[in-house]
mmCIF file with all atom_site columns, C-alpha atoms in Angstrom:
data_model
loop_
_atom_site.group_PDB
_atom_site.id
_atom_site.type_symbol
_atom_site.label_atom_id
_atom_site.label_alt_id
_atom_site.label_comp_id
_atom_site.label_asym_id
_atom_site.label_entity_id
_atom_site.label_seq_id
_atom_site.pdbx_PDB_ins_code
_atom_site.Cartn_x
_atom_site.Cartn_y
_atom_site.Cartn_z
_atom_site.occupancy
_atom_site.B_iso_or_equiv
_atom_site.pdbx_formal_charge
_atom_site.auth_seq_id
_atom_site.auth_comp_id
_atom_site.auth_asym_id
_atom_site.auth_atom_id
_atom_site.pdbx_PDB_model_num
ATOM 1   C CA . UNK A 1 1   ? -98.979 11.533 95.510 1.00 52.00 ? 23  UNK A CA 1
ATOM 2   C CA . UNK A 1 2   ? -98.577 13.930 92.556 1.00 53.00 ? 24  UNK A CA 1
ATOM 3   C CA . UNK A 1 3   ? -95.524 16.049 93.529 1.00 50.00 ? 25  UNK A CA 1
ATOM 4   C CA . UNK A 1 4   ? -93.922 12.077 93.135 1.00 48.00 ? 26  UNK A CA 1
ATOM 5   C CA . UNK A 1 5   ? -95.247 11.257 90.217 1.00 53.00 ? 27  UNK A CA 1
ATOM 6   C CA . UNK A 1 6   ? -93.864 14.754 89.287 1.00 51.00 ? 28  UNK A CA 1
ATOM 7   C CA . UNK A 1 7   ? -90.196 14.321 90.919 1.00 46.00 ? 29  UNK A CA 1
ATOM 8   C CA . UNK A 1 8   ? -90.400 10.693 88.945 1.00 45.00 ? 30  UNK A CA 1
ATOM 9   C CA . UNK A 1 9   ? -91.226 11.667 85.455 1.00 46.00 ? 31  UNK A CA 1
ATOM 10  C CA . UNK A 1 10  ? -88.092 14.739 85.934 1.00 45.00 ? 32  UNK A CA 1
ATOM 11  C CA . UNK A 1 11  ? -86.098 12.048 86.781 1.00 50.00 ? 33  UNK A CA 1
ATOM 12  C CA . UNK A 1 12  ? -86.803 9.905  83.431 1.00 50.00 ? 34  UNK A CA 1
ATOM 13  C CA . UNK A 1 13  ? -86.588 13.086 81.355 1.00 50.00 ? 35  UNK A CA 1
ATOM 14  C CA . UNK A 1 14  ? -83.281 14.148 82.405 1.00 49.00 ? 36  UNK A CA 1
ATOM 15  C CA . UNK A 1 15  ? -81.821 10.545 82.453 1.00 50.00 ? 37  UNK A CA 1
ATOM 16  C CA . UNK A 1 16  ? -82.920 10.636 78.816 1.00 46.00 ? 38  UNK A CA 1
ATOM 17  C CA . UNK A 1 17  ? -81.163 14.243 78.097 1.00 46.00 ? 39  UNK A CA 1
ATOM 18  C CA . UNK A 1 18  ? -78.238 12.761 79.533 1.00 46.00 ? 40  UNK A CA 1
ATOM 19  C CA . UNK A 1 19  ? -78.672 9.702  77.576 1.00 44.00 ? 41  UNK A CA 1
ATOM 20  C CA . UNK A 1 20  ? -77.908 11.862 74.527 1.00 43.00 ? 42  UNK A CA 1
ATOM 21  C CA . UNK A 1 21  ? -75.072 13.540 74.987 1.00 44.00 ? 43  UNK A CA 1
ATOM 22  C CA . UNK A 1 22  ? -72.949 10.397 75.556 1.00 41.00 ? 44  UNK A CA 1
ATOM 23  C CA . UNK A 1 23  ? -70.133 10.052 72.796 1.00 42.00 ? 45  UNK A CA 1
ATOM 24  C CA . UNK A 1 24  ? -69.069 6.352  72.266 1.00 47.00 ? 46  UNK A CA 1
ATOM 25  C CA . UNK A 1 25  ? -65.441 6.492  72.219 1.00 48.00 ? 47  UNK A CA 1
ATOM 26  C CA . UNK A 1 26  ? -63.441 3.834  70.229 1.00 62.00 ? 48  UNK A CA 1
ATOM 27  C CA . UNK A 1 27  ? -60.750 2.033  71.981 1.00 79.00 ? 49  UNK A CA 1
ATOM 28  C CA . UNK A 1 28  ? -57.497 2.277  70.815 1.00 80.00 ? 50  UNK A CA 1
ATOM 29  C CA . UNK A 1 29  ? -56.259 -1.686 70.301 1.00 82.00 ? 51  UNK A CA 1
ATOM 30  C CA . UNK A 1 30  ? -53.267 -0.617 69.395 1.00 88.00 ? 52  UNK A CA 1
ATOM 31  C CA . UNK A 1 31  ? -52.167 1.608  72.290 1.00 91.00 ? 53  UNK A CA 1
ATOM 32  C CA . UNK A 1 32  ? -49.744 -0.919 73.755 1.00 93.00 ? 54  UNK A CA 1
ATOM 33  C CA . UNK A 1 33  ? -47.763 -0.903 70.467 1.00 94.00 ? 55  UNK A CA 1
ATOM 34  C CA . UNK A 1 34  ? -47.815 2.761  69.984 1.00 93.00 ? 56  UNK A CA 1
ATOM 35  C CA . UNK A 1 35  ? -45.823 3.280  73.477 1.00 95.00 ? 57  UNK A CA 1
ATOM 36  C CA . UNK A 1 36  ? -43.333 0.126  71.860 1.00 96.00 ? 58  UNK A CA 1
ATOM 37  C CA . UNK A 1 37  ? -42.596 2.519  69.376 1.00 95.00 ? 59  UNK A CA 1
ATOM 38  C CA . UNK A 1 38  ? -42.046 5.530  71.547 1.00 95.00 ? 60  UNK A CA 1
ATOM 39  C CA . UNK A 1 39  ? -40.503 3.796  74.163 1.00 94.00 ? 61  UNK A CA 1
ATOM 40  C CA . UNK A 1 40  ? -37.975 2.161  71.137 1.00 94.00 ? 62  UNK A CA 1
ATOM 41  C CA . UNK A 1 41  ? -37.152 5.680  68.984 1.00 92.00 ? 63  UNK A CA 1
ATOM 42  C CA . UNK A 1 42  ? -36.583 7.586  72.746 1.00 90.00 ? 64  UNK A CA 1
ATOM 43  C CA . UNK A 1 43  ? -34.154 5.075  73.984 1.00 87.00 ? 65  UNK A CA 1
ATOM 44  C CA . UNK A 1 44  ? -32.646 5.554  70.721 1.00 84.00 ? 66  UNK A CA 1
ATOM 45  C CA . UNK A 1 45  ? -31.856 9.186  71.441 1.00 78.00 ? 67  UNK A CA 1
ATOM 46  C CA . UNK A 1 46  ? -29.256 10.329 74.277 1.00 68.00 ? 68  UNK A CA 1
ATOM 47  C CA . UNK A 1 47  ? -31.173 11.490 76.851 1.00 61.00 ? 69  UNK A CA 1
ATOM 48  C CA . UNK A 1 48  ? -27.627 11.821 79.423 1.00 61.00 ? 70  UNK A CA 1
ATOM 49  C CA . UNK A 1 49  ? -27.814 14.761 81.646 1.00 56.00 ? 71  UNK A CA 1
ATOM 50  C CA . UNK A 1 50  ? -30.946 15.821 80.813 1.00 61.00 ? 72  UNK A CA 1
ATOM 51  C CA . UNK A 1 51  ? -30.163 17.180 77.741 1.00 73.00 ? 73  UNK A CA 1
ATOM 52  C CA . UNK A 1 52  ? -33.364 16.849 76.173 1.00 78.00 ? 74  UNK A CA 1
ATOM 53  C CA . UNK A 1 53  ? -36.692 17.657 77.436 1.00 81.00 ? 75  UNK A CA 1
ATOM 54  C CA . UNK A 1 54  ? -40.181 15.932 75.770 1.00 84.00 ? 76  UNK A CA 1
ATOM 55  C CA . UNK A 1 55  ? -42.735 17.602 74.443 1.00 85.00 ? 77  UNK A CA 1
ATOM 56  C CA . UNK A 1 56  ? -45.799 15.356 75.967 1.00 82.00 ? 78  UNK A CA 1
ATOM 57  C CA . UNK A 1 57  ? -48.604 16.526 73.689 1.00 80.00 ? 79  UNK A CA 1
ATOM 58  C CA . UNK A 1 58  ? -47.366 14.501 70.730 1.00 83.00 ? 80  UNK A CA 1
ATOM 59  C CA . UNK A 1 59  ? -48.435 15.189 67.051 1.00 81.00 ? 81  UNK A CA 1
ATOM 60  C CA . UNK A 1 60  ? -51.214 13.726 65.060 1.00 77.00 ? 82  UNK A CA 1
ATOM 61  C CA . UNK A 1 61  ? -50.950 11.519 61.735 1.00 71.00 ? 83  UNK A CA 1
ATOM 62  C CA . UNK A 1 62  ? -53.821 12.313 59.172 1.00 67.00 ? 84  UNK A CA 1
ATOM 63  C CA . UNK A 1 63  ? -54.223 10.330 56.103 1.00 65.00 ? 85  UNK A CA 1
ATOM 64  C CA . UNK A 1 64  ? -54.875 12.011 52.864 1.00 62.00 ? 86  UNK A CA 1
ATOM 65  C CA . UNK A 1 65  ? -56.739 15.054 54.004 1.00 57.00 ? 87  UNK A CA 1
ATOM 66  C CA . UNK A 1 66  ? -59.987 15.688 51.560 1.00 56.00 ? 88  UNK A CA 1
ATOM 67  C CA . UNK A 1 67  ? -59.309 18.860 49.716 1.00 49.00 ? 89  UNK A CA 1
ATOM 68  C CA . UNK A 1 68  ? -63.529 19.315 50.088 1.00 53.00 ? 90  UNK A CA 1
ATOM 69  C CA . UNK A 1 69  ? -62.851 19.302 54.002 1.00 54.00 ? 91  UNK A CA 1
ATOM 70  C CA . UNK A 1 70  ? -62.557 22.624 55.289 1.00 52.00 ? 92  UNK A CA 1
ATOM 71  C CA . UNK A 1 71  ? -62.689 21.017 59.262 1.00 54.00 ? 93  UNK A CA 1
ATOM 72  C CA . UNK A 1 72  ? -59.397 22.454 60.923 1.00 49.00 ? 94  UNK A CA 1
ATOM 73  C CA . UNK A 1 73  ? -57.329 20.030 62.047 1.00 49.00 ? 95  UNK A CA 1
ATOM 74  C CA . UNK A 1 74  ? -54.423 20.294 65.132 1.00 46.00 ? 96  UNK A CA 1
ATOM 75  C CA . UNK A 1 75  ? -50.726 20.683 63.947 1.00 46.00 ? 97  UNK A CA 1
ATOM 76  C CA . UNK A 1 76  ? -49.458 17.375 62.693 1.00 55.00 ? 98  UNK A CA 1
ATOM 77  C CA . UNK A 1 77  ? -48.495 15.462 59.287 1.00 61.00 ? 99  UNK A CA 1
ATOM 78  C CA . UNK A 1 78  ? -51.096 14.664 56.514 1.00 68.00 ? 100 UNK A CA 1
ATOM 79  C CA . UNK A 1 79  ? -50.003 11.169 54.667 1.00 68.00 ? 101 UNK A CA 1
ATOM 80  C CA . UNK A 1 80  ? -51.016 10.423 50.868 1.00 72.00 ? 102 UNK A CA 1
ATOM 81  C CA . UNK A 1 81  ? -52.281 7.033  50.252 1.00 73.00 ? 103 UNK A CA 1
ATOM 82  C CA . UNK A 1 82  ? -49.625 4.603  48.511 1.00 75.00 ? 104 UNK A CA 1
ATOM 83  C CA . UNK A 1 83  ? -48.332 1.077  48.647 1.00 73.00 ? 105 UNK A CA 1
ATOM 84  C CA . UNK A 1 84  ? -47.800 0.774  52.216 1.00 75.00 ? 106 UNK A CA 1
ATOM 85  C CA . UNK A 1 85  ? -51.311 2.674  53.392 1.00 79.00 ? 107 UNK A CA 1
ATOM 86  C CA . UNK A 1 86  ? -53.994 1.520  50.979 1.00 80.00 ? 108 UNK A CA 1
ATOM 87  C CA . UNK A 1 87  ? -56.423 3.074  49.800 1.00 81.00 ? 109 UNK A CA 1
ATOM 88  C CA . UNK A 1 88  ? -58.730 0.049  49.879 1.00 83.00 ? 110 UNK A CA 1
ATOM 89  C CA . UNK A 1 89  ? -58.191 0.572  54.110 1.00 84.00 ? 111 UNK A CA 1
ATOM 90  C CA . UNK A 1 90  ? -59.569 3.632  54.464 1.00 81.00 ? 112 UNK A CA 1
ATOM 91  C CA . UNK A 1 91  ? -61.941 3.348  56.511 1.00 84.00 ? 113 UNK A CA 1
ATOM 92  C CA . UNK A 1 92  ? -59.641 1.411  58.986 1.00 83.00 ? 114 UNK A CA 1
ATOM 93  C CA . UNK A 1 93  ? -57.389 4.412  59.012 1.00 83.00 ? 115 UNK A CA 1
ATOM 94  C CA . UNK A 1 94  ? -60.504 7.155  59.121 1.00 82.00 ? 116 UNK A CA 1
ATOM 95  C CA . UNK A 1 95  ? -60.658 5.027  62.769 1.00 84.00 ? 117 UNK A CA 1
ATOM 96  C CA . UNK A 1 96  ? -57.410 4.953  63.555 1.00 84.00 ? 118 UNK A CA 1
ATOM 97  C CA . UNK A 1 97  ? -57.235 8.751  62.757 1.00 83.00 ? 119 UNK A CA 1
ATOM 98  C CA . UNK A 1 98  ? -59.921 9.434  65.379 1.00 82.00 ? 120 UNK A CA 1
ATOM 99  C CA . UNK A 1 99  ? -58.627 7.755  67.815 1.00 84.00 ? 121 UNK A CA 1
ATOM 100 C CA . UNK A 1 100 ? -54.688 9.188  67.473 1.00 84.00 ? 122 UNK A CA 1
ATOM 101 C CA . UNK A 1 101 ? -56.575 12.691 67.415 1.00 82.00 ? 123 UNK A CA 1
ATOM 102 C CA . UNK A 1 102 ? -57.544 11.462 71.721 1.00 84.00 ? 124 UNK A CA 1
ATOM 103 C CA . UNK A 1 103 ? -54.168 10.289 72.190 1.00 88.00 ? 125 UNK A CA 1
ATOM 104 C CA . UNK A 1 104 ? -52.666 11.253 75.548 1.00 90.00 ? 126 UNK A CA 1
ATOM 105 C CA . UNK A 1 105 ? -48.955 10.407 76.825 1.00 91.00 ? 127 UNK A CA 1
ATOM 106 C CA . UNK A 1 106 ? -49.462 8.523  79.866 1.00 93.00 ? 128 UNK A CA 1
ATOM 107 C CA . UNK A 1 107 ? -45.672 9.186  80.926 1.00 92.00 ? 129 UNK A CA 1
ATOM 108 C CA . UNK A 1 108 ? -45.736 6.072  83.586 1.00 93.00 ? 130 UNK A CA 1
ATOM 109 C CA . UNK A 1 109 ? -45.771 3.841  79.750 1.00 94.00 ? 131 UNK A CA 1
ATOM 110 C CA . UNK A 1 110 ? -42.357 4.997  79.191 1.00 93.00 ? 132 UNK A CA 1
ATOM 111 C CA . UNK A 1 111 ? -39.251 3.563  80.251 1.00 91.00 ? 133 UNK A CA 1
ATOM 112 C CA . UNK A 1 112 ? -36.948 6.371  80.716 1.00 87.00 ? 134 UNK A CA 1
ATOM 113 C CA . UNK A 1 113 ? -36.826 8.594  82.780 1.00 86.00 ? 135 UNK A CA 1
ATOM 114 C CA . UNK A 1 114 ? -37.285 12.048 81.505 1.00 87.00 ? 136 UNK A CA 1
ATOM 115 C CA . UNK A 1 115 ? -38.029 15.658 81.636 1.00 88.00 ? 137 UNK A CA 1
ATOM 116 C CA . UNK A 1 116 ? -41.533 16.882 80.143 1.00 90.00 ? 138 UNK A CA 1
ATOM 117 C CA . UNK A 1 117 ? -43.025 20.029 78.484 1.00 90.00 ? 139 UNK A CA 1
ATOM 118 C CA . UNK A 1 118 ? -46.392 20.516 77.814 1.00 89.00 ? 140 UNK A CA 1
ATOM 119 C CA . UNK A 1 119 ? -47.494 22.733 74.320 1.00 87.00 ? 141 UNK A CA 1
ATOM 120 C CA . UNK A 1 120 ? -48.943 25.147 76.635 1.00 89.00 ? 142 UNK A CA 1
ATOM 121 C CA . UNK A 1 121 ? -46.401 25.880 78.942 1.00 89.00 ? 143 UNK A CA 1
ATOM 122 C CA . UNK A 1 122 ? -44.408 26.768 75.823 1.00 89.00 ? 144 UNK A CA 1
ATOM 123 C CA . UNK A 1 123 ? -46.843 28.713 74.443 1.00 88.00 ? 145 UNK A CA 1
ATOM 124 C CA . UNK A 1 124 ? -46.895 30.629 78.050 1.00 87.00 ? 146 UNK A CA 1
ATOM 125 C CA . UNK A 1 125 ? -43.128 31.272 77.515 1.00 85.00 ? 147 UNK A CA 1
ATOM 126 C CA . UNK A 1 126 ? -43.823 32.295 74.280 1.00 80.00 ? 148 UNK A CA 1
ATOM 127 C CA . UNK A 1 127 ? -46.381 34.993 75.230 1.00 82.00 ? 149 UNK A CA 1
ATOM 128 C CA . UNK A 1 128 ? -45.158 36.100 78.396 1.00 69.00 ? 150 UNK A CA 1
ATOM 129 C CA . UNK A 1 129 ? -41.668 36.386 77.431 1.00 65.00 ? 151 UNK A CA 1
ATOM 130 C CA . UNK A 1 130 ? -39.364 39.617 78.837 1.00 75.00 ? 152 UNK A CA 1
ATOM 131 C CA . UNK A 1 131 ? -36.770 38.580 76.115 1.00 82.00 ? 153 UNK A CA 1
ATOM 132 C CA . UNK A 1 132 ? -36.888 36.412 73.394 1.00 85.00 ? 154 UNK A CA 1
ATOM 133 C CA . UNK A 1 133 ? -38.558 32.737 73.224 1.00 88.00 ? 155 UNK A CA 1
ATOM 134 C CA . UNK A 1 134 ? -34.987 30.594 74.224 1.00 89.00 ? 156 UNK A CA 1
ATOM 135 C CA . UNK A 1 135 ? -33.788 33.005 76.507 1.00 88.00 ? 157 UNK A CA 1
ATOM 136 C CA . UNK A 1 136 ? -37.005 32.096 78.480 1.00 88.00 ? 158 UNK A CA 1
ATOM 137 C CA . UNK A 1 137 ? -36.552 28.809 77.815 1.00 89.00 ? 159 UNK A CA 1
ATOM 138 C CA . UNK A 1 138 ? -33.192 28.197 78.753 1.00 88.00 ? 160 UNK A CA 1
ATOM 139 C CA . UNK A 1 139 ? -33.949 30.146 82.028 1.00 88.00 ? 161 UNK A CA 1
ATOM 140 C CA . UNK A 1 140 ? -36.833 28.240 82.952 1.00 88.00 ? 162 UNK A CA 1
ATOM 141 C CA . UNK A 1 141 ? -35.024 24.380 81.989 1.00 88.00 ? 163 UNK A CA 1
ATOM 142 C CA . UNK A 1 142 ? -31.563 24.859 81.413 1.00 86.00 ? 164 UNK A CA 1
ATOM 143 C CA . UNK A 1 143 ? -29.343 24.667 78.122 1.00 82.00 ? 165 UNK A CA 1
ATOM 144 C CA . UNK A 1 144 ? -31.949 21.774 77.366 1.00 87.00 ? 166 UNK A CA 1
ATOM 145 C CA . UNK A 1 145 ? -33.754 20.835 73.324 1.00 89.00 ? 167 UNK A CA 1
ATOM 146 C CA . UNK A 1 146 ? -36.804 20.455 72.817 1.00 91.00 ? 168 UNK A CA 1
ATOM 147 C CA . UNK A 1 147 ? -37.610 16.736 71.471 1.00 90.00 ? 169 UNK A CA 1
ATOM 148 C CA . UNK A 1 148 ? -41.058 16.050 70.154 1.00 90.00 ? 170 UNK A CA 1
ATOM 149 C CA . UNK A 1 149 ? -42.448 12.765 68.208 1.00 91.00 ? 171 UNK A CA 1
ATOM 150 C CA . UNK A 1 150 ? -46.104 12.301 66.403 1.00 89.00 ? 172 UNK A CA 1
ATOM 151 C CA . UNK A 1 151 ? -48.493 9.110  67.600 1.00 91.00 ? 173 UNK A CA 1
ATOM 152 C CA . UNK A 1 152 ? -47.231 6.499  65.871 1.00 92.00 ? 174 UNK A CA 1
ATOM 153 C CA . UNK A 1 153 ? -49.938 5.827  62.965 1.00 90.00 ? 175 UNK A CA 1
ATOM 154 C CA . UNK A 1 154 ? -50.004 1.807  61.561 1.00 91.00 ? 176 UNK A CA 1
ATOM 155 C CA . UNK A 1 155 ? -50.907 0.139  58.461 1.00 89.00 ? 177 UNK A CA 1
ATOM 156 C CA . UNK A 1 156 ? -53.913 -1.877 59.016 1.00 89.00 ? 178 UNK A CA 1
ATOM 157 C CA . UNK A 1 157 ? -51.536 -5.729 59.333 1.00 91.00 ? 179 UNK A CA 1
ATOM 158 C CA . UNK A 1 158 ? -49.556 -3.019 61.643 1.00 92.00 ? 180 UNK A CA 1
ATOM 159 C CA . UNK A 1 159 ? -46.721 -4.230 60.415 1.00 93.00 ? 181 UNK A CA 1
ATOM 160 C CA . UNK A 1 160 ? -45.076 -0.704 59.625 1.00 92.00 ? 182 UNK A CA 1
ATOM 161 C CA . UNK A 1 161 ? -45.874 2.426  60.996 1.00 91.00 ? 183 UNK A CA 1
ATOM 162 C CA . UNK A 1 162 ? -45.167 6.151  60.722 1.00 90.00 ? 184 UNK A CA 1
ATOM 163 C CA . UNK A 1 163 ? -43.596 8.647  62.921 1.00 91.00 ? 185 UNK A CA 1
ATOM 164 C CA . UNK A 1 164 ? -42.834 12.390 62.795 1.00 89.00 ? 186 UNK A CA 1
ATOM 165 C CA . UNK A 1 165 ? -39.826 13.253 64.740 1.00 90.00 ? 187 UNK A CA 1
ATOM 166 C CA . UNK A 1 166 ? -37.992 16.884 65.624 1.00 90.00 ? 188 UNK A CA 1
ATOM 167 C CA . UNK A 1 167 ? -35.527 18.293 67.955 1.00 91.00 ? 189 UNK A CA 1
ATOM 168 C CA . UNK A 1 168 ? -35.307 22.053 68.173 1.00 91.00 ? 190 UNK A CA 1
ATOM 169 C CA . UNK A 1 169 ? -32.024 23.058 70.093 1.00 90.00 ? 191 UNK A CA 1
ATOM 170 C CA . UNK A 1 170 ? -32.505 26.929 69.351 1.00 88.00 ? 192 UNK A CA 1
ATOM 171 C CA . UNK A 1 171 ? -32.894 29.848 66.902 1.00 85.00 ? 193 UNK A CA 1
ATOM 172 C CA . UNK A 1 172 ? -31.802 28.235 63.376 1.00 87.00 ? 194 UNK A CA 1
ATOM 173 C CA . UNK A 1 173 ? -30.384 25.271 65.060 1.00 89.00 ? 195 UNK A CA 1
ATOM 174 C CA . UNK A 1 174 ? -33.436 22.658 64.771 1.00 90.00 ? 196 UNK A CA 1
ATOM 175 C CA . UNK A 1 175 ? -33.924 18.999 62.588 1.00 91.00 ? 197 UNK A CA 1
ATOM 176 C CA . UNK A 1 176 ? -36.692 16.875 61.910 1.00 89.00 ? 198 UNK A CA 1
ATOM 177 C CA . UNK A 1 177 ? -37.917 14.270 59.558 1.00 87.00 ? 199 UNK A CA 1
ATOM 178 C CA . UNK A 1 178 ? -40.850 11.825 59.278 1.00 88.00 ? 200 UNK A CA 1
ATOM 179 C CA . UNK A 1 179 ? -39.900 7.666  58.483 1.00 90.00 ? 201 UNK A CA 1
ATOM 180 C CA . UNK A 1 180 ? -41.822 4.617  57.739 1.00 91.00 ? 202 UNK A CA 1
ATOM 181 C CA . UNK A 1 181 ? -40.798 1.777  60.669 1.00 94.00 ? 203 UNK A CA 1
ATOM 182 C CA . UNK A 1 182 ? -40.904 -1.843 59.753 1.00 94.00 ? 204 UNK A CA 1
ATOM 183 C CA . UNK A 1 183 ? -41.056 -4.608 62.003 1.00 95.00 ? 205 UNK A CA 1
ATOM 184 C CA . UNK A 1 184 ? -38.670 -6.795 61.874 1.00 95.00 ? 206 UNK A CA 1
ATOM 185 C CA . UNK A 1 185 ? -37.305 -9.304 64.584 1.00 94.00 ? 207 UNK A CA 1
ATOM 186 C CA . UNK A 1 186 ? -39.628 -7.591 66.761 1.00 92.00 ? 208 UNK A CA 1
ATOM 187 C CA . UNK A 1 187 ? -37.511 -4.307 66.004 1.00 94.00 ? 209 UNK A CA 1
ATOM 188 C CA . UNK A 1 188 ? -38.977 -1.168 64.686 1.00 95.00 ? 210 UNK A CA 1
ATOM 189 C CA . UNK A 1 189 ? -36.254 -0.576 61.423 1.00 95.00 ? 211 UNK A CA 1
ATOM 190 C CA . UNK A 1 190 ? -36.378 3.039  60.123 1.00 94.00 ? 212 UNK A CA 1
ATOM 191 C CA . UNK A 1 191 ? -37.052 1.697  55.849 1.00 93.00 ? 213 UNK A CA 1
ATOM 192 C CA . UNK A 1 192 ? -37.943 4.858  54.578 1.00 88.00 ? 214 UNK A CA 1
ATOM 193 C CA . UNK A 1 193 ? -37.079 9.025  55.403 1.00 87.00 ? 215 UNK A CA 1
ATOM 194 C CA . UNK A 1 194 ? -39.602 11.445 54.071 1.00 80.00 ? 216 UNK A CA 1
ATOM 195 C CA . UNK A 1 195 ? -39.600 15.184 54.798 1.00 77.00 ? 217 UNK A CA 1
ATOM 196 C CA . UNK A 1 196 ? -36.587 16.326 55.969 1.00 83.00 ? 218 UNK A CA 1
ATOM 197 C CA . UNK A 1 197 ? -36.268 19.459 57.427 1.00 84.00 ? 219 UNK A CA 1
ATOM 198 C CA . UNK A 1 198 ? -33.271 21.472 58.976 1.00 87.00 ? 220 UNK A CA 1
ATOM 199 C CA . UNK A 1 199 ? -32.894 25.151 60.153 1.00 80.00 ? 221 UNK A CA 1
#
């Protein structure tokens, strides 16, 4: 009867263990209208003959990093608060930021049909390169650009969003730019460029 009562209490105890190291993980309420946006800026963009291939890890949108945080964050854009993201909804964006930080592409959500990089197969290329970085590029995918895009990132009525966009085609021959998106007639309108960038 004891080596039960033994096997029993193990049972509870390691239940409990296990108990602890769940995470609760917020859903993201807005993931249908983050792959509207995608889905609307990429069939915006000539995709003909393959010419451009997606990065699928897409970037993250912070919101006013804390100059006291010294947490490293993943390559992405850091917004200031201002008329469109209020300070007073802070702690909706603090959520929204965690859950854009999980973001995965589920490439089934979007429409066209496309050709997909991942950050680490280009860092591969990068690292394991005979020649340089677009030499190994090209002969791996064809005279193809890279196109990447951040997760869109929405004003708490979600009426407007964000979105960091780039296309790099080669050496000194890449764009990008980041632009507030407002709603209207249930089209995402590019109202505002910030940061651009060209090499």
């Amino acid at each position: 009867m004891k080596p039960y009562i033994i096997f029993f209490l193990l049972i509870i105890i390691s239940c409990k263990k296990n108990d602890s190291k769940l995470t609760v993980v917020s859903k993201d309420h807005d993931l249908n209208l983050r792959y509207e946006v995608l889905n609307q800026l990429i069939d915006s963009i000539s995709f003909e003959n393959n010419s451009y291939i997606l990065v699928s890890t897409l970037r993250t949108v912070y919101l006013n990093k804390d100059e006291n945080n010294d947490e490293p964050r993943p390559l992405g854009f850091v917004l200031e608060y201002d008329s469109v993201f209020s300070k007073n909804d802070s702690a909706y964006y603090k959520n929204q930021e965690k859950i854009v930080s999980d973001f995965r592409l589920d490439k089934t959500k979007i429409c066209k049909k496309l050709r997909y990089v991942t950050d680490e197969e280009l860092h591969k290329l990068d690292e394991n390169r005979k020649s340089d970085f677009w030499t190994e590029f090209n002969k791996k995918f064809g005279g193809t650009c890279i196109r990447s895009f951040s997760v869109p990132f929405f004003n708490k009525d979600k009426t407007m969003c964000i979105v960091q966009s780039s296309t790099s085609c080669g050496y000194l021959n890449g764009s990008g730019y980041t632009a507030v998106y407002k709603k209207i007639n249930g089209k995402w309108v590019e109202v505002k460029a910030l940061q651009n960038w060209i090499s």
